[in-house]
Coordinates of C-alpha atoms in Angstrom, one line a residue:
I1 CA 96.8 78.1 82.7
I2 CA 97.7 74.4 83.1
D3 CA 101.5 74.3 83.2
A4 CA 104.6 75.6 85.0
A5 CA 105.6 77.9 82.1
G6 CA 102.3 79.7 82.2
V7 CA 102.5 80.1 86.0
D8 CA 106.0 81.4 85.8
A9 CA 104.8 84.0 83.3
V10 CA 102.1 85.2 85.6
V11 CA 104.5 85.4 88.5
R12 CA 107.0 87.4 86.4
E13 CA 104.2 89.8 85.5
A14 CA 103.1 90.3 89.1
R15 CA 106.7 90.9 90.2
E16 CA 107.3 93.4 87.3
H17 CA 104.2 95.4 88.5
G18 CA 105.0 94.9 92.2
R19 CA 101.4 94.0 92.9
C20 CA 98.7 91.4 92.3
A21 CA 95.3 90.3 93.4
I22 CA 94.8 86.7 94.4
D23 CA 91.9 84.4 95.2
L24 CA 91.7 80.7 95.5
E25 CA 88.8 78.3 94.9
F26 CA 89.1 75.1 96.9
L27 CA 87.4 72.1 98.3
W28 CA 87.2 71.7 102.0
E29 CA 84.2 69.6 102.6
R30 CA 85.0 66.0 103.7
T31 CA 88.8 66.9 103.9
Y32 CA 91.0 67.8 106.8
A33 CA 92.8 70.4 104.8
P34 CA 91.7 72.6 101.9
V35 CA 92.4 71.2 98.4
A36 CA 93.3 73.8 95.8
C37 CA 91.1 73.7 92.7
L38 CA 91.7 77.0 91.0
A39 CA 93.8 80.1 91.6
Q40 CA 92.8 83.5 90.2
V41 CA 95.6 86.1 89.8
A42 CA 95.1 89.7 88.5
T43 CA 97.9 92.1 87.8
P44 CA 97.6 95.5 86.2
A45 CA 98.1 93.8 82.9
G46 CA 95.3 91.2 83.1
V47 CA 93.5 88.3 84.8
H48 CA 94.8 84.8 84.9
L49 CA 93.1 81.5 85.9
I50 CA 95.5 78.8 87.0
D51 CA 94.3 75.2 87.2
P52 CA 96.2 73.0 89.6
I53 CA 93.9 70.1 88.9
E54 CA 95.1 70.1 85.3
G55 CA 98.7 70.3 86.3
A56 CA 99.6 74.0 87.0
P57 CA 101.9 74.3 90.1
L58 CA 100.7 76.7 92.8
E59 CA 103.9 77.0 94.8
P60 CA 105.0 80.0 92.7
I61 CA 101.7 81.7 93.5
A62 CA 102.2 80.9 97.2
D63 CA 105.7 82.4 96.9
L64 CA 104.1 85.7 95.6
V65 CA 102.0 85.9 98.8
A66 CA 105.2 85.5 100.9
D67 CA 107.2 88.0 98.8
P68 CA 107.6 91.4 100.7
D69 CA 108.3 93.2 97.4
V70 CA 104.9 92.3 96.0
D71 CA 101.7 94.0 97.3
T72 CA 99.2 91.2 97.4
V73 CA 95.5 92.2 97.5
M74 CA 92.9 89.7 98.7
H75 CA 89.4 89.8 100.1
A76 CA 88.7 88.0 103.4
P77 CA 91.7 85.6 102.8
S78 CA 91.7 83.5 106.0
A79 CA 90.8 80.2 104.3
D80 CA 93.1 81.0 101.3
L81 CA 96.0 81.7 103.7
T82 CA 95.2 78.5 105.6
L83 CA 95.5 76.6 102.3
L84 CA 98.8 78.3 101.3
G85 CA 100.3 77.8 104.8
M86 CA 99.3 74.2 105.1
A87 CA 100.3 73.2 101.5
Y88 CA 103.4 75.4 101.0
G89 CA 104.5 76.6 104.4
V90 CA 104.1 80.3 103.5
R91 CA 102.6 83.3 105.3
P92 CA 101.7 86.7 103.9
A93 CA 104.5 89.3 103.8
N94 CA 102.7 92.3 102.2
L95 CA 99.0 91.6 102.2
T96 CA 96.1 94.1 102.0
D97 CA 92.7 92.6 102.9
M98 CA 89.8 94.5 101.3
Q99 CA 87.3 93.4 103.9
I100 CA 89.4 94.8 106.8
T101 CA 90.2 98.0 104.9
A102 CA 86.5 98.5 104.1
G103 CA 85.6 98.5 107.7
F104 CA 88.1 101.3 108.5
V105 CA 86.6 103.6 105.8
G106 CA 83.1 103.4 107.0
L107 CA 81.7 100.6 104.7
G108 CA 81.1 98.2 107.5
A109 CA 82.9 95.2 108.8
G110 CA 82.4 91.8 107.1
Q111 CA 81.3 93.1 103.7
G112 CA 81.2 90.6 100.9
L113 CA 83.1 91.3 97.8
A114 CA 80.1 91.7 95.6
A115 CA 78.6 94.3 98.0
L116 CA 81.9 96.2 98.2
L117 CA 82.4 96.3 94.5
D118 CA 78.8 97.5 94.0
R119 CA 79.0 100.2 96.6
V120 CA 82.6 101.5 95.8
L121 CA 83.1 100.9 92.1
D122 CA 79.5 100.4 90.8
V123 CA 80.6 97.0 89.5
K124 CA 78.0 94.2 89.6
L125 CA 79.3 90.7 90.1
D126 CA 77.2 87.6 89.2
K127 CA 77.6 85.4 92.3
G128 CA 75.6 82.5 90.8
E129 CA 78.6 80.0 90.9
R130 CA 79.6 80.6 94.5
Y131 CA 78.5 77.1 95.6
T132 CA 80.0 75.3 92.6
D133 CA 82.1 72.2 92.8
W134 CA 85.5 73.6 91.8
S135 CA 87.0 70.1 91.7
R136 CA 85.0 68.9 88.7
R137 CA 86.3 69.4 85.2
P138 CA 85.7 70.8 82.7
L139 CA 84.9 74.2 84.1
S140 CA 82.0 75.9 82.4
A141 CA 82.2 79.4 80.9
A142 CA 80.0 80.6 83.7
Q143 CA 82.4 79.2 86.3
L144 CA 85.4 80.8 84.6
T145 CA 83.6 84.2 84.4
Y146 CA 82.7 84.0 88.1
A147 CA 86.3 83.1 89.0
A148 CA 87.8 85.9 87.0
G149 CA 85.3 88.3 88.6
D150 CA 86.7 87.5 92.0
V151 CA 90.0 89.3 91.2
A152 CA 89.3 91.5 88.2
H153 CA 88.4 94.5 90.2
L154 CA 90.4 94.0 93.4
L155 CA 93.3 96.3 92.5
P156 CA 91.1 99.3 91.6
L157 CA 89.1 98.6 94.8
A158 CA 92.4 98.6 96.8
D159 CA 93.4 101.9 95.3
E160 CA 90.0 103.5 96.1
L161 CA 89.9 102.2 99.7
A162 CA 93.5 103.3 100.3
R163 CA 92.5 106.8 99.0
R164 CA 89.5 106.9 101.4
A165 CA 91.6 105.7 104.3
E166 CA 94.2 108.4 103.7
A167 CA 91.5 111.1 103.3
L168 CA 90.0 110.0 106.7
G169 CA 93.4 109.9 108.4
R170 CA 93.1 106.1 109.0
T171 CA 96.0 104.7 107.0
E172 CA 97.9 103.8 110.2
W173 CA 94.8 102.1 111.7
V174 CA 94.5 99.9 108.6
A175 CA 98.2 99.1 108.7
G176 CA 98.0 98.3 112.4
E177 CA 95.1 95.9 112.0
H178 CA 96.8 94.2 109.1
A179 CA 99.9 93.7 111.2
R180 CA 97.9 92.2 114.0
R181 CA 96.0 89.8 111.8
Y182 CA 98.6 88.9 109.2
G183 CA 102.0 90.0 110.6
P184 CA 104.8 87.8 111.7
D185 CA 103.2 87.1 115.1
A186 CA 99.7 86.4 113.9
R187 CA 98.4 82.9 113.9
I188 CA 97.6 82.0 110.3
L189 CA 97.2 78.3 110.6
P190 CA 94.7 76.6 113.0
H191 CA 96.2 74.6 115.8
P192 CA 96.0 70.9 114.8
D193 CA 94.6 69.7 118.1
T194 CA 91.6 72.1 117.9

């Protein structure tokens, strides 16, 4: 998606379903702030790749993350949230972090997405493009496949981890940790002096 109309359609879809999964690819080497290169958004209806370098605005995607009526699922989103906070002044309002949730259901803290998907959903991700230069165009078919894979299974993963947390009686623990890390009093942006 390379234009505002395409982004608006994705945002409408996410709001209609009340949930989405989001990941960002960015450049942060040799820069003081992350530079957005690609946004991946999955809804129950499909996966969308949004290209800000080619002209697609990302502010509506940032607004989704800040919308309390949209359940936003991400995996280890600290850097993504830094980008959204610095560029668009938003903070998460209804975020579920798969890495945090996985720790509370006995899968270990700090699990990478590929490992979690393999262990929980028996999904194998090809992580061959993880060190790619996302700022270069055109993006290859391998890059696009990799990017889509980062969000394609996040919603089913969130459902399964929520089921496990509930079965273990740990739903409140998960919510408490999310509030501590991503709630209104949490520091999302780094202090500029440090």
